[in-house]
Amino acid sequence: SGISNCGPCYVLFSFFQVVTWRAVASIAWSVLLLPVTTTLFVFLVRLSLFHPVQWIAGTHLALLTTVYLITIFPLFLLSGVVLVIGFFNLKYYTVVPSIPCSRVALLAKLLHPRQCVHSLVHCAVGMVVMWCASVIAGVRYRTLSSPCTGSESGSVPETCLNEYHLFFLLAGAFMGYSHSFLGVVQNMNYVSFQIILQYKYMRFKGSLASVVKCGALQSLHSVRNYVALYYFFGHLPRAWILNMLNLQMDSALCSLDSLAGLLDPSLLYHLWISGTFLLLTWYITVLLFRIYVTEPYRFPVQSTFAEDTDQCLPKVLTEKDVLVMKFLALQDLALLARYSPSCRQEVFSLSQPGGHPHNWNAISKECLALLGELTQRLVAHHDTVASNGRAKRPSVSSDARSVSSGNSEDLLQTPHPSSIIKTPGSVFKSSMMGLSSPMTVPFTPDLESPFSSPAVRRLAGHQVPPSPWYGSVQSPHVMRRGPKLWSTSTGLSHLVAASFSEDKYGVVQTTLPSILSCMLTLQEAVDRHFKLPHASSKPVKTTCSMGDATYKTLRFALRAALKTAIYRITSTFGEHLNAVCISVEHQKRLQQFMEYRE
């Protein structure tokens, strides 16, 4: 009982020790990169194609003569913005994607109190970033008020509203809300675990071009939408500001809620560059957070001391409360299954005293439970679709029951839509607070397809955005094909194949019939699924975004990975598999794999 009581304490401690410090490191690097992005922004915002010499000289002069105004103070504010964004990343990010099944569900997510707070904060920090951008951009945008240009000489100059500054501030609020809104639509709060591991620097370097492209394109779209919105409704906030600050409109300047005022190439360019700077700052913070949080973490396979049992890999794999720790454990299992002979020896080892294969039993039990449940859901899904085109809702008991797990690579990519997962609340937050905080069931999408197995989605981390047939009333099941499922059969196959030469005690042989039967049964279910009308449809293309759209090739990757896993086992064991006790049907199917006819 002492060990079980210490389990939640260790998991909570591990969360703060691993994830929180990684989040702090990602924020620190985001702040360190601010001078680079700010310098680039200063260089571009003062762009003058017709006077390149003056542009370059003026930029250098601005950087040298107005260090405090252009660099230090805005950088201080931008650093605070990065801290806020990083904090919200930690609070709101999740390893379980949340995909609305309908527009009503999407609206419910957008109106959720947590999401409203998220949107309001991003509007505020967006205005702060655009204030910094307006200060850097030059005199035209720098202050909210300025002397009226139409004042008569000799009279006391009146103070007029600088609508360009107001225009920038409102643009920051609009882009902040757009970022928060698209975060819900595109599941940007989802942290996915990569199939191919890279060093942090290489991953950042490889993703940077895509991040810059997404920031520029999204800024362009936001500018288009914001300009249209300001043209129709810009007079409302302007009148309120004029009344509150007792300012006047400068009659000598053209109002910005007119075509003449908005169709200003310089204004639109500065707004686009500033918006790109805003989004790039936030996107880099998000990217670094994802890179650091999903960095591999080594869990011990077994421990000499009983009090350290909760820290071991087999125990963490069954974790249900802190899902990010479970996913890190699955990632570690995937790596040791392929690349660590010494750790595999610990998996195949026997306990002392007693001589029981506890490590292998725990790991294989999780894998077989996952494969079995996935097969059942596929079969049930096929039957219900074939009969009336509707799939049943998965029961809460089955969702809670299958937090199972894992194996190698594939385990890494499988999100999970349990009926108790909150939206858009972070799994990270629930891991810090435990299960005492209720999860928002009404705002959680119902992902019913067998491809969205709850167990599978808890195991890994690829985002599962809506399917190409999202919103189809006739085929509600298609949209819910969420998670990547191929990891279980593939890491499991690596362990089984390695046991042929590394399993000294034959512990894997005791479960080999069950493993083969489970994989072959799943293979049959997948083959039946591809015979459904929608199975061969081609997904539509999506625009550039910070979301993960790997779901598009999910079913194809599952089918290929299953065959690869079975081939890996048959090519390793060869004719020895003829002695394995499985059903006649499975023996015939296995023979086809052994003869490379599948």
XYZ file of N, CA, C and O in Angstrom, residues 141-241:
404
model
N 3.668 55.636 -36.978
C 2.846 54.711 -36.192
C 3.150 54.778 -34.692
O 2.546 54.041 -33.924
N 4.077 55.633 -34.256
C 4.669 55.457 -32.936
C 3.745 55.811 -31.780
O 3.772 55.142 -30.749
N 2.947 56.833 -31.868
C 2.131 57.285 -30.731
C 0.655 57.294 -31.100
O 0.285 57.380 -32.273
N -0.179 57.250 -30.071
C -1.625 57.248 -30.289
C -2.161 58.639 -30.592
O -3.190 58.782 -31.260
N -1.482 59.666 -30.136
C -1.909 61.043 -30.403
C -0.751 61.830 -30.996
O 0.424 61.523 -30.757
N -1.097 62.847 -31.757
C -0.088 63.689 -32.398
C -0.696 65.058 -32.666
O -1.929 65.204 -32.732
N 0.130 66.092 -32.825
C -0.413 67.434 -33.133
C -1.157 67.419 -34.470
O -0.739 66.772 -35.435
N -2.252 68.106 -34.500
C -3.044 68.162 -35.730
C -2.279 68.936 -36.803
O -1.724 70.022 -36.547
N -2.275 68.396 -37.986
C -1.539 69.038 -39.082
C -2.286 70.213 -39.680
O -1.712 71.036 -40.367
N -3.553 70.325 -39.404
C -4.348 71.408 -40.000
C -4.491 72.611 -39.104
O -5.296 73.500 -39.392
N -3.730 72.681 -37.987
C -3.855 73.806 -37.069
C -3.287 75.072 -37.688
O -2.292 75.039 -38.419
N -3.914 76.202 -37.396
C -3.448 77.478 -37.924
C -2.161 77.893 -37.221
O -1.956 77.633 -36.034
N -1.307 78.567 -37.960
C -0.039 79.014 -37.388
C -0.294 80.075 -36.327
O -1.131 80.959 -36.476
N 0.420 79.969 -35.222
C 0.275 80.918 -34.134
C -0.710 80.486 -33.083
O -0.678 80.974 -31.958
N -1.645 79.630 -33.415
C -2.608 79.147 -32.436
C -2.039 77.954 -31.688
O -1.077 77.322 -32.115
N -2.659 77.638 -30.559
C -2.226 76.482 -29.770
C -2.566 75.218 -30.552
O -3.730 75.015 -30.934
N -1.561 74.373 -30.828
C -1.834 73.180 -31.636
C -2.738 72.202 -30.896
O -2.568 71.938 -29.709
N -3.724 71.707 -31.601
C -4.631 70.726 -31.016
C -4.035 69.328 -31.141
O -3.199 69.068 -32.005
N -4.502 68.456 -30.251
C -4.035 67.076 -30.270
C -5.050 66.215 -30.990
O -6.238 66.190 -30.642
N -4.585 65.519 -32.002
C -5.462 64.676 -32.806
C -5.094 63.207 -32.633
O -3.985 62.858 -32.202
N -6.027 62.367 -32.983
C -5.810 60.928 -32.918
C -4.920 60.485 -34.071
O -5.152 60.856 -35.230
N -3.906 59.703 -33.752
C -3.076 59.073 -34.783
C -3.727 57.731 -35.123
O -3.508 56.728 -34.447
N -4.554 57.748 -36.159
C -5.337 56.550 -36.470
C -4.458 55.389 -36.919
O -4.841 54.217 -36.777
N -3.267 55.685 -37.423
C -2.369 54.606 -37.826
C -1.954 53.753 -36.623
O -1.876 52.531 -36.701
N -1.699 54.426 -35.501
C -1.334 53.695 -34.283
C -2.511 52.851 -33.790
O -2.340 51.680 -33.427
N -3.695 53.445 -33.777
C -4.892 52.708 -33.375
C -5.135 51.525 -34.313
O -5.511 50.431 -33.874
N -4.902 51.758 -35.594
C -5.067 50.704 -36.594
C -4.158 49.514 -36.289
O -4.580 48.347 -36.372
N -2.927 49.778 -35.892
C -1.985 48.712 -35.550
C -2.398 47.981 -34.278
O -2.314 46.749 -34.199
N -2.817 48.727 -33.266
C -3.201 48.085 -32.001
C -4.384 47.154 -32.198
O -4.405 46.021 -31.690
N -5.387 47.603 -32.916
C -6.556 46.760 -33.168
C -6.189 45.563 -34.038
O -6.760 44.475 -33.873
N -5.223 45.754 -34.948
C -4.757 44.627 -35.747
C -4.109 43.570 -34.867
O -4.264 42.363 -35.088
N -3.363 44.001 -33.850
C -2.764 43.044 -32.923
C -3.807 42.243 -32.167
O -3.669 41.034 -31.984
N -4.878 42.926 -31.721
C -5.958 42.211 -31.035
C -6.643 41.224 -31.973
O -6.957 40.091 -31.596
N -6.858 41.644 -33.218
C -7.506 40.766 -34.191
C -6.637 39.540 -34.493
O -7.139 38.413 -34.533
N -5.344 39.755 -34.689
C -4.460 38.617 -34.977
C -4.305 37.705 -33.766
O -4.161 36.493 -33.910
N -4.347 38.293 -32.570
C -4.298 37.461 -31.375
C -5.506 36.559 -31.263
O -5.379 35.367 -30.954
N -6.683 37.117 -31.540
C -7.886 36.278 -31.502
C -7.872 35.249 -32.628
O -8.286 34.106 -32.433
N -7.417 35.660 -33.808
C -7.350 34.711 -34.924
C -6.430 33.545 -34.592
O -6.731 32.393 -34.914
N -5.312 33.841 -33.941
C -4.389 32.776 -33.545
C -5.048 31.826 -32.559
O -4.909 30.600 -32.664
N -5.779 32.382 -31.599
C -6.476 31.540 -30.619
C -7.577 30.722 -31.283
O -7.757 29.540 -30.981
N -8.299 31.345 -32.207
C -9.375 30.656 -32.914
C -8.827 29.505 -33.768
O -9.339 28.383 -33.734
N -7.781 29.793 -34.537
C -7.190 28.748 -35.375
C -6.526 27.670 -34.534
O -6.399 26.526 -34.979
N -6.109 28.025 -33.324
C -5.565 27.011 -32.431
C -6.577 25.938 -32.104
O -6.234 24.756 -31.971
N -7.851 26.327 -31.995
C -8.921 25.353 -31.754
C -9.241 24.585 -33.028
O -9.357 23.358 -33.015
N -9.367 25.290 -34.131
C -9.757 24.647 -35.386
C -8.685 23.683 -35.882
O -8.980 22.576 -36.339
N -7.427 24.085 -35.773
C -6.329 23.293 -36.313
C -5.608 22.464 -35.261
O -4.581 21.854 -35.542
N -6.126 22.445 -34.030
C -5.507 21.678 -32.949
C -4.045 22.053 -32.735
O -3.171 21.198 -32.614
N -3.780 23.341 -32.678
C -2.409 23.778 -32.445
C -1.963 23.533 -31.010
O -0.780 23.608 -30.712
N -2.892 23.246 -30.116
C -2.507 22.948 -28.739
C -2.155 21.478 -28.551
O -2.017 21.009 -27.437
N -1.985 20.773 -29.661
C -1.697 19.352 -29.614
C -0.209 19.097 -29.807
O 0.403 19.620 -30.734
N 0.374 18.334 -28.915
C 1.789 17.980 -28.979
C 1.901 16.563 -29.515
O 1.409 15.620 -28.901
N 2.530 16.411 -30.665
C 2.671 15.092 -31.284
C 4.097 14.591 -31.143
O 5.049 15.363 -31.203
N 4.218 13.294 -30.944
C 5.522 12.655 -30.833
C 5.940 12.156 -32.214
O 5.176 11.492 -32.898
N 7.149 12.490 -32.594
C 7.617 12.211 -33.944
C 8.010 10.750 -34.130
O 8.460 10.081 -33.193
N 7.855 10.262 -35.368
C 8.280 8.909 -35.692
C 9.800 8.856 -35.790
O 10.454 8.005 -35.188
N 10.360 9.767 -36.539
C 11.803 9.817 -36.738
C 12.375 10.847 -35.780
O 12.068 12.032 -35.875
N 13.188 10.388 -34.844
C 13.744 11.275 -33.842
C 14.930 12.046 -34.407
O 15.734 11.511 -35.167
N 15.024 13.306 -34.015
C 16.129 14.165 -34.418
C 16.636 14.933 -33.211
O 15.920 15.106 -32.218
N 17.863 15.399 -33.313
C 18.360 16.303 -32.285
C 17.537 17.592 -32.318
O 17.002 17.979 -33.345
N 17.463 18.238 -31.165
C 16.623 19.426 -31.057
C 17.005 20.486 -32.077
O 16.143 21.091 -32.718
N 18.304 20.713 -32.232
C 18.740 21.738 -33.173
C 18.350 21.383 -34.604
O 17.862 22.240 -35.357
N 18.540 20.122 -34.990
C 18.213 19.715 -36.350
C 16.707 19.793 -36.605
O 16.262 20.175 -37.690
N 15.931 19.440 -35.626
C 14.479 19.514 -35.788
C 14.016 20.964 -35.901
O 13.152 21.302 -36.724
N 14.609 21.830 -35.082
C 14.260 23.249 -35.166
C 14.682 23.828 -36.506
O 13.920 24.567 -37.150
N 15.876 23.489 -36.935
C 16.376 23.992 -38.211
C 15.511 23.501 -39.375
O 15.205 24.262 -40.299
N 15.100 22.231 -39.327
C 14.283 21.692 -40.399
C 12.874 22.260 -40.435
O 12.238 22.290 -41.489
N 12.371 22.710 -39.286
C 11.002 23.230 -39.213
C 10.932 24.738 -39.371
O 9.837 25.288 -39.546
N 12.065 25.420 -39.290
C 12.048 26.878 -39.265
C 11.488 27.473 -40.558
O 10.694 28.421 -40.522
N 11.884 26.907 -41.697
C 11.381 27.443 -42.970
C 9.867 27.314 -43.059
O 9.171 28.242 -43.511
N 9.338 26.176 -42.628
C 7.887 25.987 -42.646
C 7.182 26.945 -41.696
O 6.105 27.469 -42.005
N 7.793 27.191 -40.544
C 7.202 28.116 -39.575
C 7.162 29.535 -40.139
O 6.150 30.243 -40.010
N 8.245 29.960 -40.772
C 8.275 31.297 -41.379
C 7.228 31.407 -42.488
O 6.513 32.410 -42.592
N 7.131 30.377 -43.307
C 6.138 30.378 -44.382
C 4.724 30.450 -43.830
O 3.886 31.238 -44.317
N 4.437 29.646 -42.811
C 3.095 29.662 -42.216
C 2.790 31.013 -41.589
O 1.665 31.526 -41.701
N 3.801 31.605 -40.924
C 3.587 32.911 -40.324
C 3.291 33.981 -41.358
O 2.399 34.814 -41.177
N 4.031 33.959 -42.474
C 3.816 34.959 -43.524
C 2.452 34.792 -44.184
O 1.736 35.779 -44.423
N 2.090 33.537 -44.488
C 0.791 33.296 -45.137
C -0.364 33.626 -44.211
O -1.357 34.242 -44.623
N -0.253 33.211 -42.947
C -1.334 33.494 -42.013
C -1.458 34.985 -41.754
O -2.566 35.518 -41.602
N -0.332 35.682 -41.716
C -0.378 37.131 -41.556
C -1.061 37.787 -42.749
O -1.850 38.732 -42.594
N -0.790 37.278 -43.940
C -1.431 37.818 -45.142
C -2.938 37.629 -45.089
O -3.720 38.544 -45.396
N -3.372 36.441 -44.666
C -4.812 36.186 -44.549
C -5.443 37.073 -43.472
O -6.555 37.593 -43.633
N -4.729 37.238 -42.359
C -5.260 38.064 -41.277
C -5.375 39.518 -41.701
O -6.347 40.205 -41.365
N -4.378 40.010 -42.449
C -4.429 41.391 -42.942
C -5.622 41.586 -43.863
O -6.355 42.583 -43.766
N -5.843 40.621 -44.747
C -6.994 40.710 -45.648
C -8.301 40.789 -44.868
O -9.157 41.659 -45.124
N -8.462 39.907 -43.903
C -9.706 39.882 -43.126
C -9.847 41.122 -42.246
O -10.947 41.675 -42.108
N -8.733 41.541 -41.666
C -8.799 42.692 -40.760
C -9.119 43.983 -41.520
O -9.898 44.810 -41.048
N -8.515 44.159 -42.680
C -8.788 45.362 -43.473
C -10.261 45.430 -43.853
O -10.899 46.496 -43.774
N -10.826 44.301 -44.251
C -12.255 44.281 -44.590
C -13.116 44.599 -43.368
O -14.108 45.344 -43.453
N -12.716 44.046 -42.220
C -13.472 44.294 -40.994
C -13.374 45.759 -40.572
O -14.367 46.369 -40.158
N -12.190 46.334 -40.689
C -12.007 47.732 -40.287
C -12.739 48.682 -41.231
O -13.214 49.752 -40.813
N -12.851 48.293 -42.475
C -13.549 49.156 -43.444
C -15.018 49.338 -43.043
O -15.577 50.429 -43.172
N -15.628 48.273 -42.527
C -17.051 48.334 -42.177
C -17.281 48.791 -40.735
O -18.272 49.470 -40.449
N -16.399 48.415 -39.827
C -16.670 48.672 -38.401
C -15.574 49.481 -37.716
O -15.596 49.635 -36.491
N -14.595 49.986 -38.460
C -13.497 50.706 -37.832
C -13.911 51.995 -37.147
O -13.249 52.457 -36.207
N -15.018 52.573 -37.586
C -15.449 53.837 -36.982
C -15.923 53.665 -35.541
O -15.921 54.630 -34.763
N -16.328 52.456 -35.170
C -16.845 52.240 -33.811
C -15.746 52.366 -32.753
O -15.883 53.175 -31.825
N -14.654 51.593 -32.829
C -13.596 51.783 -31.820
C -12.938 53.162 -31.930
O -12.507 53.734 -30.917
N -12.866 53.719 -33.137
C -12.251 55.035 -33.293
C -13.077 56.102 -32.579
O -12.526 56.970 -31.872
N -14.395 56.046 -32.723
C -15.261 57.027 -32.044
C -15.158 56.873 -30.525
O -15.161 57.869 -29.791
N -15.051 55.631 -30.062
C -14.943 55.404 -28.614
C -13.639 55.972 -28.072
O -13.610 56.607 -27.011
N -12.544 55.761 -28.790
C -11.251 56.285 -28.355
C -11.262 57.812 -28.378
O -10.749 58.480 -27.462
